[in-house]
Amino acid sequence: MPPNHSHRDVLRKRTQIGFTYLILIVFLFIAILPFVGIVLTSFKEQRELRDSPFTLPQDWKLENYTDAWRGARFSAYFKSSIIIVIPVVVISCILATMSGFGFAMYRFPGDNLLLLLITFGLMVPFEAVIIPLWQIMGTLGIRDTYWALILPQVALSFAFGTFWMRANFKNMPADIVDAAVVDGCTIWGVLWRILFPLSRPALLSLVVLLFMWTWNEFFLILVMASGDLRTLPVGLALLRGRYASDVPVMAAGSVMVLLPVLLIYILFQRHFIRGILSGSVKA
Amino acid sequence: MQNLSGNGALPSRTFMQRLRRKSVVPFSNKSQAILFILPGLVIYLTFVLLPILGTVRYSLHDWTGFSPPEYIGFDNYRELYRDEDFRKAIGNNFFFVIFYTIIPILLGLFLTSLMSRSKLKGMAIFRTGLFVPQVMSPVVVGIIWRWLFEYRGPINQTLTLIGLSEWIKPWLGDFTYAPYAVGSVGSWVQYGLCMILFLAGIQAINEELYDTAIVFGANPLQQFWYVSLPGLRQQILVAFVLTFISALRVFDLVFVLTRGGGPGKETIVTSILVYQNTFNLNRAGYGAAMAVTLATIIVAISAAVFWLQSRNDDTNAT
């Protein structure tokens, strides 16, 4: 039996809700304030740095962005990031859709063992594969090409994507598949014409997650890429010379790294949160 | 809902096979499953599984990365056991667990216990904002905080402004405070995740449980201890795994924040040490042994948690 809602209870409830909002607002500010600071700084001049980071720039200077883009070669890094992220996401999604379907719809000897092997891909850091990877790229003759940066990320994304899409297909209504099969649909048709359109939400989550992980990937690119093959995060981290000590230019570079992920995150935030939280242990 | 495994569990399956034996490819066709899985699997085997085995093999060799590898059994691992730097690095990883895992979880639990359990308006905005540090590139997080922690940077400016100028320190360059400074960035990244998880979890707990507790005279602390905490078990587990593994894997953040472990080796972590041994010190075999050890710890912890989780599910089911 819930206790009676007396006047005092209502008042207490209101105070608690107000207090809850207070906590949330304070911690929301702590989470996004450093980001606001870096955006404001990216429009400032060097001499304005002595002011508080949260004052508005005296006049919004775009030169920091042009300096980063041309002078610090962020145009090349940006191009590289794009050239890597698109094939990784597209190829991984296709391969993961197929294997997720295969694991969800079939039982075959050794299927659990195979899944267990793929689980390693969810946990193993690139540090543990990097040297043999370097040698394999040499053997295949693709060292110092974009493929050396794309394929390893496809491989790791495939591991996550397989589990993600397998879970998705397992939740599909069995009747639909049965009906399609009765109607003479081939298995290939079941996958691409019936289940694929139904999998759009899961696939969208996969796309945004893989986009973020690939865009932010650091270790692999740091080791495998040199010069203009480097992506934005690595280019930013390895920036040397006169721009490296130029805080506003570094800030402008940081904003360039962040902005694409942030935009997609704001558009699809539910997908991000769901995906990251499921990334723990999912088998 | 049954899955469509081809073990004949669904009666309609055999019926369908009889019905359209020629045109329909039944789901029990095992070679077909392989066709779906194979393309990705080949890439996975080539670029993940094979290299793992390669790394394990190199970890048993004395190898500069250029010279012909010389088999030395477990000598690398024995050296690892005595290596002061490695101990320091692993020690730092676990020190960072305090900041990545313990502090965000305790803070998250504490704050959730103070919060209202009723659904609130505008939660989407808070959820989006609190999660932002999770989606940011760690390189950028590192650059932002390196700038905030600079000697003439915003944090010290603020300290001067509020009259605490004696607290001013070169945070990331200070042998005593650098590990705490790096750790606190970890807490900053992770606390939002914990808050969101716990807040969603606590709202999913049946309100009747609280009513019952109140009827039995439980004070707010007891309500939290006996109702909220057990109800949040799953969320705490997820937060634990995610943050613990990030604390063990951390690389980019330290690479940028303290330029790879400074001052001295005060903030060095295992992955940085792997990188240095392999690519700067020409000790690829030794670096491989470190990488294998780190990966083993990560896999072991994940496996343990998975086992715990499945055991929980079993007990819940009965």
Coordinates of C-alpha atoms in Angstrom, one line a residue:
Chain A
M1 CA 0.0 0.0 0.0
P2 CA 1.6 3.3 -1.0
P3 CA 1.6 5.8 1.8
N4 CA -0.8 8.7 1.7
H5 CA 0.3 11.7 -0.3
S6 CA 0.1 14.4 2.3
H7 CA 1.1 17.9 1.7
R8 CA 4.5 17.3 3.2
D9 CA 5.2 14.4 0.9
V10 CA 4.4 16.4 -2.2
L11 CA 6.7 19.2 -1.0
R12 CA 9.4 16.7 -0.3
K13 CA 9.0 15.1 -3.7
R14 CA 9.3 18.5 -5.3
T15 CA 12.5 19.4 -3.4
Q16 CA 14.0 16.1 -4.4
I17 CA 13.2 16.6 -8.1
G18 CA 14.7 20.1 -7.9
F19 CA 17.7 18.7 -6.2
T20 CA 18.0 16.0 -8.9
Y21 CA 18.0 18.6 -11.6
L22 CA 20.7 20.5 -9.8
I23 CA 23.0 17.5 -9.6
L24 CA 22.3 16.7 -13.3
I25 CA 23.0 20.2 -14.4
V26 CA 26.2 20.5 -12.4
F27 CA 27.6 17.2 -13.8
L28 CA 26.4 18.0 -17.3
F29 CA 28.4 21.2 -17.1
I30 CA 31.5 19.4 -15.9
A31 CA 31.2 17.0 -18.8
I32 CA 30.8 19.6 -21.6
L33 CA 32.6 22.6 -20.2
P34 CA 36.1 21.6 -21.4
F35 CA 34.7 21.0 -24.8
V36 CA 33.1 24.5 -24.8
G37 CA 36.5 25.9 -23.7
I38 CA 38.3 24.3 -26.6
V39 CA 35.8 25.5 -29.2
L40 CA 36.0 29.1 -27.9
T41 CA 39.8 28.9 -27.8
S42 CA 39.9 27.8 -31.4
F43 CA 38.6 31.2 -32.4
K44 CA 40.9 33.3 -30.3
E45 CA 44.3 34.9 -30.7
Q46 CA 47.4 33.7 -28.7
R47 CA 47.3 36.8 -26.5
E48 CA 43.7 36.2 -25.4
L49 CA 44.7 33.0 -23.7
R50 CA 45.5 34.8 -20.5
D51 CA 41.8 35.5 -20.1
S52 CA 39.5 32.8 -18.8
P53 CA 39.0 30.1 -21.4
F54 CA 35.3 30.7 -21.2
T55 CA 35.2 34.3 -22.3
L56 CA 34.1 34.9 -25.8
P57 CA 36.8 35.6 -28.4
Q58 CA 37.2 39.4 -29.1
D59 CA 36.7 38.8 -32.8
W60 CA 36.0 35.3 -34.0
K61 CA 39.2 34.4 -35.8
L62 CA 39.0 31.8 -38.5
E63 CA 42.7 32.0 -39.3
N64 CA 43.4 29.2 -36.7
Y65 CA 41.3 26.9 -38.9
T66 CA 43.0 27.9 -42.1
D67 CA 46.4 27.5 -40.3
A68 CA 45.5 24.1 -39.2
W69 CA 44.0 23.1 -42.5
R70 CA 46.9 24.2 -44.7
G71 CA 49.9 24.9 -42.5
A72 CA 49.6 21.9 -40.2
R73 CA 48.4 19.7 -43.1
F74 CA 45.1 18.8 -41.6
S75 CA 43.6 18.8 -45.1
A76 CA 45.7 15.7 -45.8
Y77 CA 44.8 14.0 -42.5
F78 CA 41.1 14.8 -43.0
K79 CA 41.2 13.2 -46.5
S80 CA 43.0 10.2 -45.1
S81 CA 40.4 9.8 -42.3
I82 CA 37.6 9.9 -44.8
I83 CA 39.4 7.4 -47.2
I84 CA 39.8 5.0 -44.3
V85 CA 36.5 5.3 -42.4
I86 CA 34.1 4.8 -45.4
P87 CA 35.5 1.5 -46.6
V88 CA 35.9 0.2 -43.1
V89 CA 32.3 0.9 -42.2
V90 CA 30.8 -0.3 -45.5
I91 CA 32.8 -3.5 -45.8
S92 CA 32.4 -4.4 -42.1
C93 CA 28.7 -3.9 -42.2
I94 CA 28.2 -6.1 -45.2
L95 CA 30.5 -8.8 -43.9
A96 CA 29.0 -8.6 -40.4
T97 CA 25.4 -8.8 -41.8
M98 CA 26.3 -11.9 -43.6
S99 CA 28.1 -13.7 -40.8
G100 CA 25.6 -12.5 -38.2
F101 CA 22.9 -14.1 -40.4
G102 CA 25.0 -17.3 -40.8
F103 CA 25.5 -17.7 -37.1
A104 CA 21.9 -16.8 -36.2
M105 CA 20.1 -19.1 -38.7
Y106 CA 22.3 -22.1 -38.9
R107 CA 23.7 -24.7 -36.5
F108 CA 26.8 -26.4 -37.7
P109 CA 29.6 -28.4 -36.1
G110 CA 32.1 -26.0 -34.5
D111 CA 29.8 -23.0 -34.6
N112 CA 30.3 -22.2 -30.9
L113 CA 34.0 -22.6 -31.2
L114 CA 34.1 -20.3 -34.1
L115 CA 32.1 -17.7 -32.2
L116 CA 34.5 -18.1 -29.2
L117 CA 37.4 -17.3 -31.6
I118 CA 35.6 -14.3 -32.9
T119 CA 35.1 -13.1 -29.3
F120 CA 38.8 -12.5 -29.1
G121 CA 38.4 -9.7 -31.5
L122 CA 36.2 -7.9 -29.0
M123 CA 38.9 -7.8 -26.4
V124 CA 42.3 -8.0 -28.0
P125 CA 44.1 -4.7 -28.3
F126 CA 46.0 -3.8 -31.4
E127 CA 49.2 -3.9 -29.4
A128 CA 48.9 -7.7 -29.3
V129 CA 48.8 -8.0 -33.1
I130 CA 50.8 -5.2 -34.4
I131 CA 54.2 -6.7 -35.3
P132 CA 52.9 -9.8 -37.2
L133 CA 50.4 -7.4 -38.8
W134 CA 53.3 -5.3 -40.1
Q135 CA 54.9 -8.4 -41.6
I136 CA 51.7 -9.6 -43.2
M137 CA 51.3 -6.2 -44.9
G138 CA 54.8 -6.6 -46.3
T139 CA 54.0 -10.1 -47.6
L140 CA 50.8 -8.9 -49.2
G141 CA 52.7 -5.9 -50.6
I142 CA 50.2 -3.4 -49.2
R143 CA 52.4 -1.7 -46.6
D144 CA 52.2 2.1 -46.8
T145 CA 48.9 1.9 -48.5
Y146 CA 45.4 2.7 -47.2
W147 CA 44.6 -1.1 -47.3
A148 CA 47.1 -1.7 -44.5
L149 CA 45.0 0.7 -42.4
I150 CA 41.6 -0.5 -43.6
L151 CA 41.8 -4.2 -43.4
P152 CA 42.9 -4.7 -39.8
Q153 CA 40.0 -2.4 -38.7
V154 CA 37.6 -4.3 -40.9
A155 CA 38.8 -7.5 -39.1
L156 CA 38.1 -6.1 -35.6
S157 CA 34.9 -4.5 -36.7
F158 CA 33.8 -7.8 -38.2
A159 CA 34.1 -9.4 -34.7
F160 CA 31.9 -6.8 -33.0
G161 CA 29.5 -6.6 -36.0
T162 CA 29.0 -10.4 -36.1
F163 CA 27.8 -10.4 -32.5
W164 CA 25.7 -7.3 -33.0
M165 CA 24.0 -8.6 -36.2
R166 CA 23.6 -12.1 -34.8
A167 CA 21.7 -10.8 -31.9
N168 CA 19.6 -8.7 -34.3
F169 CA 18.7 -11.6 -36.5
K170 CA 17.9 -13.9 -33.5
N171 CA 15.3 -11.4 -32.5
M172 CA 13.6 -11.4 -35.8
P173 CA 10.1 -13.0 -36.0
A174 CA 10.5 -16.6 -37.3
D175 CA 7.2 -16.5 -39.1
I176 CA 8.4 -13.9 -41.6
V177 CA 11.2 -16.1 -42.6
D178 CA 9.0 -19.2 -42.8
A179 CA 6.5 -17.3 -44.9
A180 CA 9.2 -16.1 -47.3
V181 CA 10.6 -19.6 -47.6
V182 CA 7.2 -21.0 -48.4
D183 CA 6.7 -18.3 -51.0
G184 CA 9.8 -19.6 -52.7
C185 CA 12.3 -17.0 -51.6
T186 CA 15.9 -18.1 -51.7
I187 CA 18.0 -17.9 -48.6
W188 CA 19.9 -15.0 -50.2
G189 CA 16.6 -13.3 -50.8
V190 CA 15.5 -13.9 -47.3
L191 CA 18.6 -12.1 -46.0
W192 CA 18.7 -9.2 -48.3
R193 CA 15.1 -8.6 -49.3
I194 CA 13.2 -9.6 -46.1
L195 CA 15.5 -9.4 -43.1
F196 CA 17.9 -6.7 -44.2
P197 CA 15.2 -3.9 -44.4
L198 CA 13.9 -5.0 -41.0
S199 CA 17.4 -4.7 -39.6
R200 CA 17.8 -1.0 -40.4
P201 CA 17.8 0.1 -36.7
A202 CA 20.5 -2.4 -35.7
L203 CA 22.5 -1.6 -38.8
L204 CA 22.3 2.1 -38.2
S205 CA 23.7 1.5 -34.7
L206 CA 26.5 -0.5 -36.1
V207 CA 27.3 2.2 -38.7
V208 CA 27.6 5.0 -36.1
L209 CA 29.6 2.9 -33.7
L210 CA 32.0 1.7 -36.3
F211 CA 32.3 5.2 -37.6
M212 CA 33.3 6.5 -34.2
W213 CA 35.7 3.7 -33.4
T214 CA 37.4 3.9 -36.8
W215 CA 37.5 7.7 -36.8
N216 CA 39.1 7.7 -33.3
E217 CA 41.5 4.8 -33.8
F218 CA 45.0 5.7 -32.8
F219 CA 47.5 2.9 -32.1
L220 CA 47.2 1.1 -35.5
I221 CA 47.5 4.3 -37.5
L222 CA 50.3 5.6 -35.3
V223 CA 52.4 2.5 -36.1
M224 CA 51.3 1.7 -39.6
A225 CA 50.9 5.1 -41.2
S226 CA 53.4 7.7 -42.1
G227 CA 53.2 11.1 -43.7
D228 CA 50.0 11.9 -45.4
L229 CA 48.5 8.5 -44.7
R230 CA 48.0 9.6 -41.1
T231 CA 44.5 10.2 -39.9
L232 CA 43.3 13.3 -38.0
P233 CA 43.9 12.0 -34.4
V234 CA 47.4 10.8 -35.2
G235 CA 48.2 13.9 -37.1
L236 CA 47.1 16.0 -34.2
A237 CA 49.0 14.0 -31.6
L238 CA 52.2 14.0 -33.6
L239 CA 52.0 17.7 -34.6
R240 CA 55.4 19.2 -34.2
G241 CA 57.0 22.5 -35.0
R242 CA 55.5 26.0 -34.6
Y243 CA 51.9 25.0 -34.6
A244 CA 52.3 22.4 -31.8
S245 CA 52.8 25.2 -29.3
D246 CA 50.1 27.3 -30.8
V247 CA 47.2 26.6 -28.5
P248 CA 44.5 28.1 -30.7
V249 CA 45.6 26.2 -33.8
M250 CA 45.8 23.0 -31.8
A251 CA 42.3 23.8 -30.5
A252 CA 41.1 24.3 -34.1
G253 CA 42.6 21.0 -35.0
S254 CA 40.9 19.3 -32.1
V255 CA 37.6 20.7 -33.2
M256 CA 38.1 19.2 -36.7
V257 CA 38.7 15.8 -35.1
L258 CA 35.7 16.1 -32.9
L259 CA 33.1 17.7 -35.1
P260 CA 32.2 14.8 -37.5
V261 CA 31.8 12.3 -34.6
L262 CA 29.9 14.9 -32.5
L263 CA 27.5 15.7 -35.3
I264 CA 26.7 12.0 -35.9
Y265 CA 26.5 11.5 -32.1
I266 CA 23.9 14.2 -31.7
L267 CA 21.8 12.9 -34.6
F268 CA 22.0 9.3 -33.4
Q269 CA 22.7 9.5 -29.7
R270 CA 20.4 6.6 -28.8
H271 CA 22.3 4.3 -31.1
F272 CA 25.6 5.3 -29.6
I273 CA 24.6 4.8 -26.0
R274 CA 22.9 1.5 -26.7
G275 CA 25.9 0.3 -28.6
I276 CA 28.6 1.3 -26.1
L277 CA 26.8 -0.1 -23.2
S278 CA 26.3 -3.4 -25.0
G279 CA 30.0 -3.5 -25.8
S280 CA 30.8 -5.0 -22.5
V281 CA 30.3 -8.7 -22.5
K282 CA 27.9 -9.8 -25.2
A283 CA 27.8 -13.4 -26.3
Chain B
M1 CA 10.9 -16.7 -30.0
Q2 CA 12.7 -19.6 -31.5
N3 CA 15.7 -19.1 -33.6
L4 CA 15.8 -20.8 -37.0
S5 CA 18.5 -23.3 -36.2
G6 CA 18.4 -26.3 -38.5
N7 CA 18.0 -28.9 -35.8
G8 CA 14.5 -29.6 -36.8
A9 CA 13.0 -28.1 -33.6
L10 CA 10.4 -26.3 -35.6
P11 CA 7.9 -28.7 -37.1
S12 CA 7.2 -26.4 -40.0
R13 CA 10.8 -26.9 -41.2
T14 CA 10.4 -30.5 -42.3
F15 CA 7.1 -29.6 -43.7
M16 CA 8.5 -26.9 -45.8
Q17 CA 11.4 -29.0 -47.0
R18 CA 9.0 -31.6 -48.2
L19 CA 6.9 -28.9 -49.8
R20 CA 9.6 -27.2 -51.8
R21 CA 12.5 -29.5 -51.8
K22 CA 13.8 -28.2 -55.0
S23 CA 13.6 -24.5 -54.9
V24 CA 14.0 -23.8 -51.2
V25 CA 17.5 -24.1 -49.7
P26 CA 16.8 -25.4 -46.2
F27 CA 18.5 -23.7 -43.2
S28 CA 20.1 -27.0 -42.2
N29 CA 22.4 -26.8 -45.2
K30 CA 25.6 -26.5 -43.3
S31 CA 28.0 -25.7 -46.1
Q32 CA 25.8 -22.7 -46.8
A33 CA 26.4 -21.2 -43.4
I34 CA 30.1 -21.2 -44.1
L35 CA 29.5 -19.2 -47.3
F36 CA 27.9 -16.5 -45.3
I37 CA 30.6 -16.5 -42.6
L38 CA 33.6 -17.2 -44.7
P39 CA 34.3 -13.8 -46.4
G40 CA 34.6 -11.9 -43.1
L41 CA 36.2 -14.9 -41.4
V42 CA 39.1 -14.9 -43.8
I43 CA 39.8 -11.3 -43.1
Y44 CA 39.5 -11.9 -39.4
L45 CA 41.8 -14.9 -39.5
T46 CA 44.4 -13.0 -41.5
F47 CA 44.5 -9.7 -39.6
V48 CA 43.6 -10.7 -36.1
L49 CA 43.9 -14.4 -35.2
L50 CA 47.0 -15.2 -37.2
P51 CA 48.8 -12.1 -35.8
I52 CA 47.8 -13.1 -32.3
L53 CA 49.5 -16.4 -32.8
G54 CA 52.5 -14.6 -34.3
T55 CA 52.8 -12.4 -31.3
V56 CA 52.7 -15.3 -28.9
R57 CA 55.4 -17.0 -30.9
Y58 CA 57.6 -13.9 -30.9
S59 CA 57.2 -13.5 -27.2
L60 CA 59.2 -16.7 -26.8
H61 CA 62.1 -15.3 -28.8
D62 CA 64.9 -12.8 -28.3
W63 CA 64.3 -10.5 -31.2
T64 CA 65.1 -6.9 -32.1
G65 CA 62.6 -6.7 -34.8
F66 CA 65.3 -7.0 -37.5
S67 CA 67.6 -9.7 -36.4
P68 CA 66.7 -13.4 -36.9
P69 CA 64.6 -14.3 -33.9
E70 CA 66.3 -16.6 -31.4
Y71 CA 64.2 -19.0 -29.3
I72 CA 64.6 -18.5 -25.6
G73 CA 61.6 -20.2 -24.1
F74 CA 59.9 -18.2 -21.3
D75 CA 62.9 -16.0 -20.6
N76 CA 61.0 -12.9 -21.7
Y77 CA 58.3 -13.6 -19.2
R78 CA 60.8 -14.3 -16.5
E79 CA 62.4 -11.0 -17.1
L80 CA 59.0 -9.3 -17.2
Y81 CA 58.4 -10.6 -13.7
R82 CA 61.5 -8.9 -12.4
D83 CA 61.3 -5.8 -14.6
E84 CA 60.8 -2.6 -12.5
D85 CA 59.4 -0.7 -15.4
F86 CA 56.8 -3.3 -16.2
R87 CA 55.7 -3.5 -12.6
K88 CA 55.5 0.2 -12.5
A89 CA 53.3 0.2 -15.7
I90 CA 51.0 -2.6 -14.5
G91 CA 50.8 -0.9 -11.1
N92 CA 49.8 2.4 -12.8
N93 CA 47.1 0.6 -14.8
F94 CA 45.6 -0.7 -11.6
F95 CA 46.1 2.7 -9.9
F96 CA 44.1 4.1 -12.8
V97 CA 41.4 1.5 -12.1
I98 CA 40.7 3.5 -8.9
F99 CA 40.0 6.6 -11.1
Y100 CA 38.4 4.9 -14.1
T101 CA 36.3 2.4 -12.3
I102 CA 36.0 2.8 -8.5
I103 CA 35.5 6.6 -8.3
P104 CA 33.0 6.9 -11.2
I105 CA 30.9 3.9 -9.9
L106 CA 30.9 5.2 -6.3
L107 CA 30.1 8.7 -7.4
G108 CA 27.4 7.4 -9.7
L109 CA 25.8 5.4 -7.0
F110 CA 26.0 8.2 -4.5
L111 CA 24.4 10.7 -6.9
T112 CA 21.7 8.3 -8.0
S113 CA 20.9 7.6 -4.3
L114 CA 20.2 11.3 -3.9
M115 CA 18.2 11.6 -7.0
S116 CA 14.5 11.2 -7.6
R117 CA 13.4 7.9 -8.9
S118 CA 10.5 9.3 -10.9
K119 CA 11.0 9.8 -14.6
L120 CA 12.1 13.4 -15.3
K121 CA 11.6 15.7 -18.2
G122 CA 14.6 16.5 -20.4
M123 CA 16.5 13.3 -19.5
A124 CA 17.5 13.0 -23.2
I125 CA 19.5 16.2 -23.0
F126 CA 21.3 15.1 -19.8
R127 CA 22.0 11.7 -21.3
T128 CA 23.4 13.1 -24.4
G129 CA 25.6 15.6 -22.6
L130 CA 26.9 13.3 -19.9
F131 CA 27.9 10.8 -22.6
V132 CA 29.9 13.3 -24.7
P133 CA 33.3 12.4 -23.1
Q134 CA 32.7 8.8 -24.2
V135 CA 32.5 9.6 -27.9
M136 CA 35.3 12.1 -28.0
S137 CA 38.7 11.0 -29.4
P138 CA 41.0 10.3 -26.5
V139 CA 43.6 12.3 -28.3
V140 CA 41.4 15.4 -28.2
V141 CA 40.5 14.7 -24.6
G142 CA 44.3 14.5 -23.9
I143 CA 44.9 17.8 -25.7
I144 CA 42.1 19.6 -23.9
W145 CA 43.3 18.5 -20.5
R146 CA 46.9 19.0 -21.2
W147 CA 46.0 22.6 -22.0
L148 CA 43.7 22.9 -18.9
F149 CA 46.5 21.5 -16.7
E150 CA 49.3 23.8 -18.2
Y151 CA 51.3 25.8 -15.7
R152 CA 49.8 29.0 -17.0
G153 CA 46.6 27.2 -18.0
P154 CA 43.0 27.6 -17.0
I155 CA 43.1 25.5 -13.9
N156 CA 46.0 27.4 -12.3
Q157 CA 44.5 30.7 -13.5
T158 CA 41.3 29.8 -11.7
L159 CA 43.2 28.8 -8.5
T160 CA 44.9 32.2 -8.5
L161 CA 41.6 33.9 -9.1
I162 CA 39.9 32.4 -6.1
G163 CA 43.0 33.1 -3.9
L164 CA 44.5 29.6 -3.8
S165 CA 47.7 30.5 -5.6
E166 CA 49.7 28.4 -3.2
W167 CA 48.0 25.3 -4.8
I168 CA 49.4 26.1 -8.2
K169 CA 51.4 23.2 -9.7
P170 CA 52.8 22.1 -13.0
W171 CA 50.2 19.3 -12.6
L172 CA 51.3 16.9 -15.4
G173 CA 54.9 17.6 -14.8
D174 CA 54.9 17.0 -11.1
F175 CA 56.2 13.7 -9.9
T176 CA 53.7 13.4 -7.1
Y177 CA 50.6 14.8 -8.7
A178 CA 50.9 13.7 -12.4
P179 CA 49.4 10.2 -11.8
Y180 CA 46.5 11.8 -10.0
A181 CA 46.0 14.4 -12.7
V182 CA 46.0 11.7 -15.4
G183 CA 43.7 9.6 -13.3
S184 CA 41.2 12.4 -12.8
V185 CA 40.9 12.8 -16.5
G186 CA 39.9 9.1 -16.6
S187 CA 37.2 9.8 -13.9
W188 CA 36.0 12.7 -16.0
V189 CA 35.6 10.5 -19.0
Q190 CA 33.8 7.7 -17.2
Y191 CA 31.5 9.2 -14.6
G192 CA 28.8 10.2 -17.1
L193 CA 28.5 6.6 -18.3
C194 CA 28.0 5.4 -14.8
M195 CA 25.4 8.0 -14.0
I196 CA 23.4 7.2 -17.1
L197 CA 23.6 3.5 -16.4
F198 CA 22.5 3.8 -12.8
L199 CA 19.8 6.3 -13.4
A200 CA 18.2 4.2 -16.0
G201 CA 18.6 1.1 -13.8
I202 CA 17.0 2.7 -10.8
Q203 CA 14.1 3.9 -12.7
A204 CA 13.5 0.3 -13.9
I205 CA 13.2 -1.0 -10.3
N206 CA 9.7 -1.8 -9.3
E207 CA 8.3 1.0 -7.2
E208 CA 6.4 -1.5 -5.0
L209 CA 9.7 -2.7 -3.6
Y210 CA 10.4 0.7 -2.2
D211 CA 6.8 1.0 -0.9
T212 CA 7.2 -2.4 0.9
A213 CA 10.6 -1.3 2.3
I214 CA 9.0 1.9 3.6
V215 CA 6.1 0.0 5.2
F216 CA 8.6 -2.1 7.0
G217 CA 10.2 1.1 8.3
A218 CA 13.4 1.2 6.2
N219 CA 15.1 4.6 6.2
P220 CA 16.5 6.0 2.9
L221 CA 19.9 4.5 3.5
Q222 CA 18.4 1.1 4.1
Q223 CA 16.2 1.5 1.1
F224 CA 19.2 2.2 -1.0
W225 CA 21.2 -0.7 0.5
Y226 CA 18.5 -3.3 0.3
V227 CA 16.5 -2.3 -2.8
S228 CA 18.5 0.0 -5.1
L229 CA 21.8 -1.7 -4.8
P230 CA 20.6 -5.2 -5.6
G231 CA 18.4 -3.8 -8.3
L232 CA 21.4 -2.1 -9.9
R233 CA 23.6 -5.3 -9.9
Q234 CA 23.5 -5.7 -13.7
Q235 CA 24.3 -2.0 -14.3
I236 CA 27.2 -2.0 -11.9
L237 CA 28.6 -5.1 -13.6
V238 CA 28.4 -3.4 -17.0
A239 CA 30.0 -0.2 -15.7
F240 CA 32.7 -2.2 -14.0
V241 CA 33.7 -4.2 -17.2
L242 CA 33.7 -1.2 -19.5
T243 CA 35.7 1.1 -17.3
F244 CA 38.1 -1.6 -16.0
I245 CA 39.0 -2.6 -19.5
S246 CA 39.5 1.0 -20.6
A247 CA 41.8 1.5 -17.6
L248 CA 43.9 -1.5 -18.6
R249 CA 44.0 -0.6 -22.3
V250 CA 44.6 3.1 -22.0
F251 CA 47.2 4.3 -24.6
D252 CA 46.2 7.4 -26.5
L253 CA 45.3 9.5 -23.5
V254 CA 48.7 8.9 -21.8
F255 CA 50.5 9.3 -25.1
V256 CA 49.1 12.8 -25.4
L257 CA 48.7 14.0 -21.8
T258 CA 52.1 13.2 -20.5
R259 CA 53.8 12.5 -23.8
G260 CA 54.0 8.8 -23.1
G261 CA 54.3 8.4 -19.4
G262 CA 56.2 11.4 -17.9
P263 CA 57.5 12.9 -15.8
G264 CA 60.1 10.2 -15.7
K265 CA 58.0 7.1 -15.7
E266 CA 55.4 8.2 -13.2
T267 CA 52.4 7.8 -15.5
I268 CA 53.7 5.0 -17.8
V269 CA 51.2 2.3 -18.6
T270 CA 51.6 -1.2 -20.1
S271 CA 50.5 -0.3 -23.6
I272 CA 53.0 2.6 -23.8
L273 CA 55.7 0.2 -22.6
V274 CA 54.8 -2.3 -25.3
Y275 CA 55.1 0.5 -27.8
Q276 CA 58.5 1.7 -26.5
N277 CA 60.0 -1.7 -26.3
T278 CA 58.8 -2.7 -29.8
F279 CA 59.5 0.5 -31.7
N280 CA 62.0 2.6 -29.8
L281 CA 64.2 0.1 -27.9
N282 CA 64.3 -2.6 -30.6
R283 CA 63.1 -5.3 -28.2
A284 CA 60.2 -6.7 -30.2
G285 CA 60.3 -10.1 -28.6
Y286 CA 60.1 -8.6 -25.1
G287 CA 57.4 -6.2 -26.2
A288 CA 55.4 -9.1 -27.5
A289 CA 55.6 -10.8 -24.2
M290 CA 54.2 -7.7 -22.5
A291 CA 51.5 -7.4 -25.1
V292 CA 50.5 -11.1 -24.5
T293 CA 50.5 -10.6 -20.8
L294 CA 48.3 -7.5 -21.1
A295 CA 45.9 -9.2 -23.5
T296 CA 45.7 -12.3 -21.2
I297 CA 44.7 -10.1 -18.3
I298 CA 42.0 -8.4 -20.3
V299 CA 40.6 -11.6 -21.7
A300 CA 40.7 -13.3 -18.3
I301 CA 38.8 -10.5 -16.6
S302 CA 36.2 -10.4 -19.4
A303 CA 35.8 -14.1 -19.2
A304 CA 35.5 -14.0 -15.4
V305 CA 32.8 -11.3 -15.7
F306 CA 31.0 -13.2 -18.4
W307 CA 31.0 -16.3 -16.3
L308 CA 29.7 -14.4 -13.3
Q309 CA 27.0 -12.9 -15.5
S310 CA 25.8 -16.2 -16.9
R311 CA 25.8 -17.7 -13.4
N312 CA 23.6 -14.8 -12.2
D313 CA 21.2 -15.4 -15.1
D314 CA 21.0 -19.1 -14.1
T315 CA 20.2 -18.3 -10.5
N316 CA 17.7 -15.7 -11.6
A317 CA 16.0 -18.3 -13.9
T318 CA 15.5 -20.8 -11.1

